[in-house]
Coordinates of C-alpha atoms in Angstrom, one line a residue:
Chain A
X1 CA 42.9 46.5 9.0
X2 CA 44.7 43.5 10.3
X3 CA 46.6 41.3 7.9
X4 CA 44.3 38.3 8.6
X5 CA 41.2 40.3 7.8
X6 CA 41.9 40.9 4.1
X7 CA 40.3 39.3 1.2
X8 CA 42.3 37.6 -1.6
X9 CA 42.3 40.7 -3.9
X10 CA 43.5 42.9 -1.1
X11 CA 46.2 40.5 0.1
X12 CA 47.5 39.9 -3.4
X13 CA 47.8 43.7 -3.9
X14 CA 49.6 44.1 -0.6
X15 CA 52.1 41.4 -1.6
X16 CA 52.8 42.9 -5.0
X17 CA 53.3 46.3 -3.6
X18 CA 55.6 44.8 -0.9
X19 CA 53.5 46.3 1.9
X20 CA 54.1 43.0 3.6
X21 CA 55.7 39.7 2.8
X22 CA 54.1 36.3 2.3
X23 CA 55.9 35.1 5.4
X24 CA 54.4 38.0 7.5
X25 CA 51.0 37.3 6.0
X26 CA 51.3 33.5 6.8
X27 CA 52.6 34.2 10.3
X28 CA 49.7 36.5 11.1
X29 CA 47.3 33.7 10.2
X30 CA 49.2 31.1 12.1
X31 CA 49.2 33.2 15.3
X32 CA 45.5 33.9 14.8
X33 CA 44.8 30.2 14.6
X34 CA 46.8 29.6 17.8
X35 CA 44.8 32.4 19.5
X36 CA 41.3 31.4 18.4
X37 CA 41.2 27.7 17.5
X38 CA 40.6 26.4 21.0
X39 CA 37.1 27.9 20.7
X40 CA 36.4 27.7 17.0
X41 CA 38.0 24.2 16.4
X42 CA 38.4 24.4 12.7
X43 CA 41.7 22.6 12.3
X44 CA 42.6 18.9 12.7
X45 CA 46.2 19.5 11.6
X46 CA 48.1 22.8 11.4
X47 CA 51.2 22.5 9.1
X48 CA 53.1 25.4 10.6
X49 CA 56.6 24.7 9.4
X50 CA 55.6 23.6 6.0
X51 CA 53.4 26.8 5.7
X52 CA 56.3 29.1 6.5
X53 CA 58.5 27.2 4.1
X54 CA 55.9 27.6 1.3
X55 CA 55.6 31.3 2.2
X56 CA 59.4 31.8 1.9
X57 CA 59.3 30.2 -1.6
X58 CA 56.4 32.5 -2.5
X59 CA 58.3 35.6 -1.4
X60 CA 61.2 34.5 -3.7
X61 CA 58.8 34.2 -6.6
X62 CA 57.3 37.6 -5.8
X63 CA 60.8 39.1 -5.8
X64 CA 61.2 37.7 -9.3
X65 CA 58.0 39.5 -10.3
X66 CA 56.0 36.4 -10.8
X67 CA 52.3 37.0 -11.1
X68 CA 49.6 34.7 -9.8
X69 CA 46.7 35.9 -7.7
X70 CA 47.2 33.0 -5.3
X71 CA 51.0 33.4 -4.9
X72 CA 51.6 33.6 -1.1
X73 CA 47.9 33.4 -0.2
X74 CA 47.2 31.3 2.8
X75 CA 44.4 28.7 2.6
X76 CA 43.1 25.6 4.4
X77 CA 42.1 22.3 3.0
X78 CA 39.3 20.0 4.1
X79 CA 40.8 16.9 5.6
X80 CA 39.1 14.7 3.0
X81 CA 41.5 15.8 0.2
X82 CA 44.8 14.0 -0.1
X83 CA 47.9 16.0 0.6
X84 CA 51.2 14.2 0.1
X85 CA 53.1 13.7 3.3
X86 CA 50.4 15.4 5.4
X87 CA 48.0 13.5 7.6
X88 CA 44.6 13.1 5.9
X89 CA 42.0 11.6 8.2
X90 CA 38.6 12.4 6.6
X91 CA 37.9 13.3 10.2
X92 CA 37.5 9.6 10.8
X93 CA 39.1 7.2 13.3
X94 CA 39.7 4.6 10.7
X95 CA 42.1 7.0 8.9
X96 CA 43.6 8.5 12.0
X97 CA 47.1 7.7 10.9
X98 CA 46.8 7.8 7.1
X99 CA 49.5 9.8 5.3
X100 CA 48.8 10.0 1.6
X101 CA 51.7 9.3 -0.8
X102 CA 50.4 11.7 -3.4
X103 CA 48.6 15.1 -3.9
X104 CA 45.1 15.5 -5.2
X105 CA 45.2 17.1 -8.6
X106 CA 43.7 20.3 -7.2
X107 CA 46.5 20.4 -4.5
X108 CA 49.2 20.0 -7.2
X109 CA 47.6 22.9 -9.1
X110 CA 47.4 25.1 -6.1
X111 CA 51.0 24.4 -5.2
X112 CA 52.1 25.4 -8.7
X113 CA 50.3 28.7 -8.1
X114 CA 52.3 29.2 -4.9
X115 CA 49.5 29.3 -2.5
X116 CA 50.3 28.5 1.2
X117 CA 48.6 25.7 3.0
X118 CA 48.1 26.4 6.7
X119 CA 46.6 23.0 7.5
X120 CA 43.8 20.5 7.2
X121 CA 40.3 21.4 8.5
X122 CA 37.5 19.5 10.2
X123 CA 34.4 18.0 8.6
X124 CA 31.9 15.3 9.2
X125 CA 33.7 12.0 9.0
X126 CA 33.9 11.0 5.3
X127 CA 31.8 14.1 4.6
X128 CA 28.7 12.4 6.0
X129 CA 26.7 15.2 7.6
X130 CA 25.6 18.8 7.7
X131 CA 27.1 20.1 10.9
X132 CA 30.6 18.6 11.6
X133 CA 28.9 16.8 14.6
X134 CA 29.7 13.5 12.8
X135 CA 33.4 14.2 12.9
X136 CA 35.1 11.4 14.9
X137 CA 37.2 14.0 16.7
X138 CA 35.3 17.2 17.6
X139 CA 32.6 19.6 16.4
X140 CA 33.6 22.9 14.9
X141 CA 31.8 26.1 16.1
X142 CA 30.1 28.8 14.2
X143 CA 32.0 32.1 14.6
X144 CA 28.7 34.0 14.6
X145 CA 27.5 32.1 17.6
X146 CA 29.7 29.5 19.2
X147 CA 26.8 27.5 20.5
X148 CA 25.8 26.8 16.9
X149 CA 27.2 24.6 14.1
X150 CA 29.1 26.1 11.2
X151 CA 27.2 23.7 8.9
X152 CA 28.7 20.8 7.1
X153 CA 30.1 18.7 5.9
X154 CA 32.8 21.3 5.0
X155 CA 32.1 23.0 8.4
X156 CA 35.8 23.5 9.3
X157 CA 36.4 25.2 6.0
X158 CA 33.6 27.7 6.7
X159 CA 34.5 28.3 10.4
X160 CA 38.1 28.9 9.4
X161 CA 37.3 31.4 6.7
X162 CA 34.7 33.2 8.8
X163 CA 37.0 33.4 11.8
X164 CA 39.8 34.9 9.7
X165 CA 42.0 31.8 10.1
X166 CA 42.6 31.6 6.4
X167 CA 41.8 33.5 3.2
X168 CA 39.9 30.7 1.5
X169 CA 39.3 27.0 1.9
X170 CA 38.8 24.1 -0.4
X171 CA 36.1 21.7 0.6
X172 CA 33.8 19.3 -1.1
X173 CA 30.1 19.5 -1.9
X174 CA 28.3 16.2 -2.6
X175 CA 24.8 17.2 -1.6
X176 CA 25.2 20.7 -0.2
X177 CA 28.4 20.5 1.8
X178 CA 29.9 23.8 0.8
X179 CA 26.8 25.8 0.0
X180 CA 25.1 25.2 3.4
X181 CA 28.2 26.1 5.5
X182 CA 28.6 29.2 3.4
X183 CA 25.1 30.2 4.1
X184 CA 25.5 29.5 7.9
X185 CA 28.7 31.6 8.1
X186 CA 28.0 34.6 5.8
X187 CA 30.4 33.4 3.1
X188 CA 30.4 32.7 -0.6
X189 CA 30.5 29.0 -1.4
X190 CA 30.7 27.6 -4.9
X191 CA 29.9 24.0 -6.0
X192 CA 31.0 23.9 -9.6
X193 CA 29.5 21.7 -12.3
X194 CA 30.2 18.0 -11.8
X195 CA 33.3 17.4 -14.0
X196 CA 34.6 21.0 -13.8
X197 CA 37.3 20.3 -11.1
X198 CA 39.1 17.0 -10.9
X199 CA 38.1 14.6 -8.1
X200 CA 41.5 12.8 -8.2
X201 CA 42.8 12.6 -4.7
X202 CA 39.4 13.1 -2.9
X203 CA 38.5 10.4 -0.5
X204 CA 35.4 9.3 -2.4
X205 CA 31.9 9.5 -0.9
X206 CA 29.3 9.6 -3.6
X207 CA 31.3 9.4 -6.8
X208 CA 28.5 10.5 -9.0
X209 CA 27.9 13.8 -7.2
X210 CA 31.2 14.6 -5.3
X211 CA 32.6 18.0 -6.3
X212 CA 35.6 19.8 -5.0
X213 CA 34.3 23.2 -4.0
X214 CA 35.5 26.6 -2.9
X215 CA 34.6 28.8 0.1
X216 CA 35.8 32.4 0.5
X217 CA 34.8 35.8 1.7
X218 CA 33.8 37.3 -1.7
X219 CA 32.6 36.2 -5.1
X220 CA 35.7 37.4 -6.9
X221 CA 37.9 35.4 -4.5
X222 CA 36.0 32.3 -5.4
X223 CA 36.3 33.1 -9.1
X224 CA 40.1 33.4 -8.8
X225 CA 40.5 30.0 -7.1
X226 CA 38.1 28.3 -9.6
X227 CA 40.1 29.6 -12.5
X228 CA 43.3 28.0 -11.0
X229 CA 42.0 24.6 -10.2
X230 CA 39.3 23.9 -12.8
X231 CA 39.8 21.9 -16.0
X232 CA 40.5 18.6 -17.7
X233 CA 42.6 16.0 -15.7
X234 CA 43.6 12.7 -17.2
X235 CA 43.5 11.2 -13.8
X236 CA 39.7 11.9 -13.5
X237 CA 37.9 10.6 -16.5
X238 CA 34.7 12.5 -15.6
X239 CA 36.5 15.9 -16.1
X240 CA 35.5 17.5 -19.3
X241 CA 37.7 19.0 -22.0
X242 CA 36.0 22.4 -22.0
X243 CA 37.6 25.8 -21.9
X244 CA 37.9 27.2 -18.4
X245 CA 36.4 30.7 -18.6
X246 CA 38.3 33.8 -17.6
X247 CA 36.0 34.4 -14.7
X248 CA 37.8 37.5 -13.3
X249 CA 37.5 39.2 -16.7
X250 CA 33.9 38.2 -17.0
X251 CA 33.0 39.6 -13.5
X252 CA 34.1 43.1 -14.8
X253 CA 31.0 43.2 -16.9
X254 CA 28.2 44.2 -14.4
X255 CA 25.4 44.4 -16.8
X256 CA 22.7 41.8 -15.9
X257 CA 19.9 43.4 -18.0
X258 CA 19.4 40.6 -20.5
X259 CA 19.3 37.9 -17.9
X260 CA 16.2 35.9 -16.9
X261 CA 16.1 34.6 -13.4
X262 CA 13.8 31.7 -12.5
X263 CA 12.1 31.6 -9.2
X264 CA 10.9 28.0 -8.5
X265 CA 7.6 27.9 -6.6
X266 CA 8.5 24.6 -4.9
X267 CA 11.5 26.2 -3.2
X268 CA 9.4 28.8 -1.4
X269 CA 6.9 26.5 0.4
X270 CA 6.1 25.6 4.0
X271 CA 9.4 24.0 5.0
X272 CA 11.0 27.4 4.7
X273 CA 11.4 29.7 7.7
X274 CA 9.2 32.8 7.0
X275 CA 12.0 35.4 7.7
X276 CA 14.4 33.5 5.4
X277 CA 11.8 33.5 2.8
X278 CA 11.4 37.3 3.1
X279 CA 15.1 37.9 3.0
X280 CA 15.5 35.8 -0.2
X281 CA 12.5 37.4 -1.8
X282 CA 13.9 40.8 -1.0
X283 CA 17.2 39.8 -2.5
X284 CA 15.5 38.7 -5.7
X285 CA 13.7 42.0 -5.9
X286 CA 17.1 43.7 -5.6
X287 CA 18.4 41.6 -8.5
X288 CA 15.3 42.6 -10.4
X289 CA 15.9 46.3 -9.7
X290 CA 19.5 45.9 -11.0
X291 CA 18.0 44.9 -14.4
X292 CA 17.3 41.2 -14.5
X293 CA 13.9 39.8 -15.3
X294 CA 12.3 37.4 -12.8
X295 CA 10.3 34.5 -14.2
X296 CA 8.2 32.1 -12.0
X297 CA 9.1 28.5 -12.8
X298 CA 8.3 25.1 -11.6
X299 CA 10.6 22.2 -10.7
X300 CA 7.9 19.6 -10.1
X301 CA 10.0 16.7 -8.7
X302 CA 11.7 18.9 -6.0
X303 CA 10.2 17.0 -3.1
X304 CA 11.7 13.7 -4.3
X305 CA 15.3 15.0 -4.4
X306 CA 16.1 14.3 -0.7
X307 CA 14.7 10.7 -0.7
X308 CA 16.5 10.0 -4.1
X309 CA 19.7 11.5 -2.7
X310 CA 19.5 9.3 0.4
X311 CA 19.3 6.2 -1.7
X312 CA 22.0 7.0 -4.2
X313 CA 24.4 8.3 -1.6
X314 CA 24.4 5.3 0.8
X315 CA 24.7 2.9 -2.1
X316 CA 27.8 4.7 -3.5
X317 CA 29.1 5.1 0.1
X318 CA 28.8 1.4 0.8
X319 CA 30.8 0.7 -2.3
X320 CA 33.4 3.4 -1.8
X321 CA 34.0 2.7 1.8
X322 CA 34.6 -1.0 1.2
X323 CA 38.3 -0.2 0.6
X324 CA 38.9 0.5 4.3
X325 CA 39.6 -3.0 5.5
X326 CA 42.4 -2.6 8.0
X327 CA 45.0 -4.2 5.8
X328 CA 47.0 -1.6 3.8
X329 CA 46.6 1.6 5.8
X330 CA 44.5 3.1 8.6
X331 CA 43.2 1.6 11.8
X332 CA 43.6 -2.2 12.0
X333 CA 42.3 -4.8 14.4
X334 CA 45.1 -7.1 13.2
X335 CA 47.4 -7.7 16.2
X336 CA 44.6 -7.3 18.7
X337 CA 43.6 -10.3 20.7
X338 CA 40.0 -10.5 19.5
X339 CA 40.9 -10.7 15.8
X340 CA 41.5 -14.5 15.4
X341 CA 41.3 -14.7 11.6
X342 CA 41.2 -12.5 8.5
X343 CA 37.4 -12.0 8.6
X344 CA 37.7 -10.8 12.1
X345 CA 40.3 -8.3 11.0
X346 CA 37.9 -6.9 8.5
X347 CA 34.8 -6.8 10.7
X348 CA 36.5 -5.5 13.8
X349 CA 38.6 -2.9 12.0
X350 CA 35.5 -1.5 10.3
X351 CA 33.3 -2.0 13.4
X352 CA 35.7 0.1 15.5
X353 CA 37.1 2.4 12.9
X354 CA 33.8 3.8 11.4
X355 CA 31.6 6.2 13.3
X356 CA 27.9 6.1 13.6
X357 CA 26.8 7.9 10.4
X358 CA 29.4 6.1 8.2
X359 CA 28.0 2.8 9.5
X360 CA 24.4 3.9 9.0
X361 CA 25.1 4.8 5.4
X362 CA 27.1 1.6 4.7
X363 CA 24.3 -0.5 6.2
X364 CA 21.6 1.3 4.2
X365 CA 23.5 1.2 1.0
X366 CA 24.4 -2.5 1.4
X367 CA 20.7 -3.2 2.0
X368 CA 19.5 -1.2 -0.9
X369 CA 22.0 -2.8 -3.3
X370 CA 21.5 -6.4 -2.0
X371 CA 19.8 -9.1 -4.0
X372 CA 16.1 -8.5 -4.2
X373 CA 16.1 -4.8 -3.3
X374 CA 18.3 -3.3 -6.1
X375 CA 15.4 -2.6 -8.4
X376 CA 13.1 -1.2 -5.8
X377 CA 15.6 1.2 -4.4
X378 CA 18.7 2.0 -6.4
X379 CA 17.3 1.6 -9.8
X380 CA 14.1 3.5 -8.8
X381 CA 16.2 6.3 -7.4
X382 CA 18.2 6.5 -10.6
X383 CA 15.0 6.8 -12.6
X384 CA 13.7 9.6 -10.4
X385 CA 17.1 11.2 -10.7
X386 CA 16.5 11.3 -14.5
X387 CA 13.2 13.2 -13.9
X388 CA 14.9 15.7 -11.5
X389 CA 17.5 16.4 -14.2
X390 CA 14.7 16.9 -16.8
X391 CA 13.0 19.4 -14.5
X392 CA 16.1 21.6 -14.6
X393 CA 16.5 21.1 -18.4
X394 CA 13.0 22.2 -19.0
X395 CA 13.4 25.3 -16.7
X396 CA 16.7 26.3 -18.4
X397 CA 14.8 26.5 -21.7
X398 CA 13.1 29.6 -20.2
X399 CA 15.7 31.1 -17.8
X400 CA 19.5 31.7 -17.5
X401 CA 19.7 31.0 -13.9
X402 CA 17.6 29.9 -10.9
X403 CA 17.5 31.5 -7.5
X404 CA 16.4 29.8 -4.2
X405 CA 17.1 30.0 -0.5
X406 CA 20.3 27.9 0.3
X407 CA 18.8 26.5 3.6
X408 CA 15.3 26.4 5.1
X409 CA 16.7 27.6 8.5
X410 CA 19.7 29.5 9.9
X411 CA 22.5 27.6 11.7
X412 CA 21.1 25.3 14.4
X413 CA 22.4 24.7 17.8
X414 CA 25.0 22.0 18.4
X415 CA 23.1 18.8 19.5
X416 CA 19.7 20.0 18.2
X417 CA 19.4 17.4 15.4
X418 CA 22.0 14.9 16.4
X419 CA 19.5 12.3 17.7
X420 CA 17.5 12.2 14.5
X421 CA 19.2 11.4 11.1
X422 CA 16.0 12.2 9.1
X423 CA 15.9 15.8 10.6
X424 CA 19.5 16.2 9.6
X425 CA 18.8 15.0 6.1
X426 CA 16.1 17.6 5.6
X427 CA 18.7 20.3 5.9
X428 CA 19.6 19.4 2.3
X429 CA 16.1 20.1 1.0
X430 CA 17.2 22.9 -1.4
X431 CA 20.6 21.4 -2.2
X432 CA 20.3 17.8 -3.2
X433 CA 18.5 18.3 -6.5
X434 CA 21.3 20.5 -7.8
X435 CA 23.8 17.8 -6.8
X436 CA 21.9 15.0 -8.5
X437 CA 21.7 17.1 -11.7
X438 CA 25.4 17.9 -11.5
X439 CA 24.8 21.7 -11.9
X440 CA 26.9 24.6 -10.6
X441 CA 25.5 26.6 -7.7
X442 CA 26.8 29.4 -5.5
X443 CA 25.5 30.5 -2.1
X444 CA 25.9 34.2 -1.3
X445 CA 25.0 36.1 1.8
X446 CA 21.7 37.9 1.6
X447 CA 20.7 38.9 5.1
X448 CA 20.4 38.1 8.8
X449 CA 17.7 36.5 10.9
X450 CA 17.4 36.2 14.6
X451 CA 16.4 32.6 15.4
X452 CA 13.6 31.9 17.8
X453 CA 16.0 30.0 20.2
X454 CA 18.7 32.6 20.4
X455 CA 19.7 36.2 20.8
X456 CA 22.3 36.6 18.1
X457 CA 21.4 37.4 14.5
X458 CA 22.5 34.6 12.1
X459 CA 23.4 34.8 8.4
X460 CA 21.1 33.8 5.6
X461 CA 22.2 32.5 2.2
X462 CA 20.7 32.7 -1.3
X463 CA 21.5 29.9 -3.8
X464 CA 22.1 30.8 -7.5
X465 CA 21.9 27.7 -9.7
X466 CA 23.4 27.8 -13.2
X467 CA 23.3 25.8 -16.4
X468 CA 25.9 23.0 -16.8
X469 CA 29.4 24.5 -17.1
X470 CA 27.9 28.1 -16.8
X471 CA 29.6 29.1 -13.6
X472 CA 30.3 32.4 -15.1
X473 CA 26.7 33.6 -15.2
X474 CA 25.9 32.7 -11.6
X475 CA 29.2 34.2 -10.4
X476 CA 28.4 37.4 -12.4
X477 CA 25.0 37.8 -10.9
X478 CA 26.3 37.0 -7.4
X479 CA 29.0 39.5 -7.8
X480 CA 26.7 42.3 -8.9
X481 CA 24.4 41.5 -6.0
X482 CA 27.3 41.5 -3.6
X483 CA 28.5 44.9 -4.8
X484 CA 25.1 46.5 -4.5
X485 CA 24.5 45.2 -0.9
X486 CA 26.5 45.2 2.3
X487 CA 26.0 41.7 3.6
X488 CA 29.5 40.3 2.9
X489 CA 31.0 43.2 4.8
X490 CA 29.3 42.1 8.0
X491 CA 31.8 40.2 10.2
X492 CA 31.2 38.1 13.4
X493 CA 32.3 39.8 16.6
X494 CA 35.2 38.2 18.4
Chain B
X1 CA 8.5 -0.7 -3.4
X2 CA 6.3 -2.1 -0.7
X3 CA 5.1 -0.5 2.5
X4 CA 6.5 -3.5 4.2
X5 CA 10.0 -2.2 5.0
X6 CA 10.4 -2.8 8.7
X7 CA 13.9 -4.2 9.1
X8 CA 14.3 -7.0 11.6
X9 CA 17.2 -7.6 13.9
X10 CA 18.1 -10.7 11.9
X11 CA 18.2 -8.7 8.7
X12 CA 20.4 -6.0 10.3
X13 CA 22.8 -8.8 11.3
X14 CA 22.8 -10.2 7.8
X15 CA 23.5 -6.8 6.2
X16 CA 26.3 -6.1 8.7
X17 CA 27.7 -9.5 7.7
X18 CA 27.6 -8.6 4.0
X19 CA 29.2 -5.2 4.8
X20 CA 31.9 -6.7 6.9
X21 CA 31.1 -4.6 9.9
X22 CA 30.9 -5.9 13.5
X23 CA 28.0 -4.2 15.3
X24 CA 27.3 -4.3 19.1
X25 CA 24.0 -5.6 20.2
X26 CA 23.0 -2.0 21.0
X27 CA 24.0 -0.8 17.5
X28 CA 22.1 -3.7 15.9
X29 CA 18.9 -2.7 17.7
X30 CA 19.3 1.0 16.9
X31 CA 20.0 0.4 13.2
X32 CA 16.9 -1.9 12.9
X33 CA 14.7 1.1 13.9
X34 CA 16.7 3.8 12.2
X35 CA 17.0 2.0 8.9
X36 CA 13.3 1.3 9.0
X37 CA 12.6 5.0 9.5
X38 CA 14.8 6.1 6.6
X39 CA 13.4 3.4 4.3
X40 CA 9.9 4.4 5.3
X41 CA 10.7 8.0 4.3
X42 CA 12.3 6.9 1.0
X43 CA 9.1 5.0 0.3
X44 CA 7.5 8.1 -1.1
X45 CA 9.5 7.6 -4.3
X46 CA 7.0 4.8 -5.2
X47 CA 4.5 7.6 -6.0
X48 CA 6.5 8.6 -9.0
X49 CA 5.7 7.0 -12.3
X50 CA 9.0 5.9 -13.8
X51 CA 7.6 3.2 -16.1
X52 CA 8.9 5.0 -19.2
X53 CA 12.1 6.5 -17.7
X54 CA 15.6 5.3 -18.3
X55 CA 17.9 5.4 -15.2
X56 CA 20.7 7.9 -15.0
X57 CA 24.0 6.8 -13.4
X58 CA 26.2 9.8 -14.4
X59 CA 25.5 13.3 -15.6
X60 CA 28.4 14.3 -17.8
X61 CA 27.3 12.3 -20.8
X62 CA 30.9 11.2 -21.6
X63 CA 31.3 7.7 -22.8
X64 CA 35.0 6.6 -22.7
X65 CA 38.0 8.6 -21.7
X66 CA 41.2 7.2 -23.0
X67 CA 44.7 8.3 -22.2
X68 CA 47.9 7.6 -24.2
X69 CA 49.3 4.1 -23.3
X70 CA 52.6 5.6 -22.4
X71 CA 55.0 4.9 -19.5
X72 CA 54.9 7.4 -16.7
X73 CA 57.6 7.7 -14.1
X74 CA 56.4 7.0 -10.6
X75 CA 57.3 9.0 -7.5
X76 CA 60.5 7.5 -6.1
X77 CA 59.4 8.3 -2.5
X78 CA 56.0 6.6 -2.9
X79 CA 57.2 3.0 -2.3
X80 CA 58.6 3.7 1.2
X81 CA 55.7 6.0 2.0
X82 CA 53.2 3.2 1.1
X83 CA 55.0 0.7 3.2
X84 CA 55.1 3.1 6.1
X85 CA 51.3 3.1 6.0
X86 CA 51.0 -0.6 6.5
X87 CA 49.5 -1.3 9.9
X88 CA 51.2 -4.7 10.2
X89 CA 54.2 -5.7 8.3
X90 CA 57.2 -8.0 8.1
X91 CA 60.0 -6.1 6.3
X92 CA 58.4 -4.7 3.2
X93 CA 55.5 -7.2 3.2
X94 CA 52.0 -6.7 4.6
X95 CA 51.2 -9.2 7.3
X96 CA 47.7 -10.7 7.4
X97 CA 46.0 -13.4 9.3
X98 CA 46.0 -16.9 7.8
X99 CA 43.1 -17.2 5.3
X100 CA 42.6 -21.0 5.2

C-alpha cells in the first residue's frame, strides 16, 4: 500500500514503528497533490515548505517517544478557518489577500498535537453552497466522477481526502456542509454538537449553527481528531464546559444491543431517490441484525426546516458579512477612480468583492431583518425553529439515536443546479433540521447507486443523529456498522 | 406573512443601499426575481401555528460566560501583521476617503 493511501491509525502505527518518517509521509502527500490537483482542484494554497518544517519537528518529537495519534499526520484545512501567517480567503475575492494574524483555536490545538498542515482547501465562498460551484476561484471535482461535484460547502476537504491528498480535513458544517460532501465522496463526516468545538477563528457565516467539523476515511479517524480539538474555549463563549469523552476507548465496545434507533417517517418520503432509500433501509436492517432495536418515529416539522434555515442563515450572514468593508483588510475599491467618497468605497468594495451567492444572502437577510419585515420572517423562523428542536426532544425520549439518508440524491453534475438557488437549497433537506437543533450527526458510507445521468456508480451516505453532546453513541454505531460492511474500503479509481 | 411578497426593482435598490452593496442593473433585475422566488418558498412557514411559541436564538442554553478580568500578553508580531493587511495606508495609519 502506498504511503498516501493509509488511514490515520495505520499511518500513526507506521510512524511509531519507524517504518517511515513524518517527512517521508508528508512528501508522499505533497507529491501526490502535485500529480493530481490539476484535475481534482482541492487546494487553494499548498503550504509545502511549512509542511515539511512541521514534519521535521514531528519526527524529532517521535524520536523523543512522544505519543499523540496526530503527531506527524498530514491534514488539510478548509480555507474559511484562520491560520496565522497563511493566506485565508474563504474562497472569496473580497479576502483574496487576507493573511490572518492569529490561529483559530482548533488550529492551535492541532499544532500542539504536532499534526502537519499541507494547505488550505476550496469551498463555496463564505461556505455559501452545496457544491463548491460558488467558490470565487474554481470548482472542485468529485474523485469518483470528475464531471460531478464533491458536495459542499466543504467540498475541497472531501475531494482532498477521497483523492488521497491528505489523511483528514477540517471543514465546517452550518447546514450540512461536512455531511453532504462526506456522503458524495464515500467518507465519514462528523458535525459535532453546537458548542463542542470552538468557533474562534472561523470566518463566521451563521453564528447560531456554524460548527467546525471533521472529515476522514474511517469512523475511528474522526473520533481521534474530535478528541483533540473538542472542549471549552474561553474565546468562544458558546463552548460548553463538559467533559470530552474518550471516544477511542468508547469505540472498543462494539455491543449495540441495548440501543434504540429511531427511523423518522418524514425522512423516507417522495423527495428521496428510490435506490438511495433502499440502500439506507438495507443499512438500517443491518444495524438491526447487529443487535439494535428499530423504532418508527415522527419529526412532524421536518418540511419546515429548509425554509426556516433559509431565513435564519441569510439574516445572520447579512450581519456577519457587514464587517467586510474594504477598509482594514481584503479587497478595497479605495484608490480606484470610481470611488469618490467613503460610501463609494463601501458599496464598490462589496459590490465587486462579493460573489453572486454571498450577495443574494446578504440581500435576503437585509430584507428579512429590515423594518416592517422582522416579525414576519426572522421572528417567525425562530419560533418554527423552537418547534423543530421540540420534535427532536420528543423523539429522543423514545430512542438513543436517529438514522436517515444524508442526501436525497447522489452527487450531481457540475452545472446541473447552478442556475437555480432553490434547487440547490433542497440539497439540505435532511440536514438543516439537525443544524437548527444544534445536534451532533455523522454521515457514513452505506452503498453505491448508479445515477440515471451517468455510467459510474456514486456513493450513498447514511446520517446518524445523536442527542446533544452524545457524539459517542453515534460514532459507536457508525463504527460497528463500518466494521461489519465493506463500503469504506471502496476507493475511487484513478 | 402575506402572499404579497413580490419584490420590486425599487425595493431591491433600497435593500442594496441598506446593505452597502453596489449592484449592476442586471443584478438588480435578477435579484428582484430570485428574492421573490425564495420568499415565496419561505411563505410556507405561515402555515405553522406559532402563536404560543417562544422564539429560539441559540441552542446551548448558556446564559453568561465570563472570563477572569486579567491581562493577557498579545502576540508581538500581530501589530505589524495587521498593518500589512491594510489595503490603503499612510505609515502605520489606515487611509480612508474624507467623510464630510
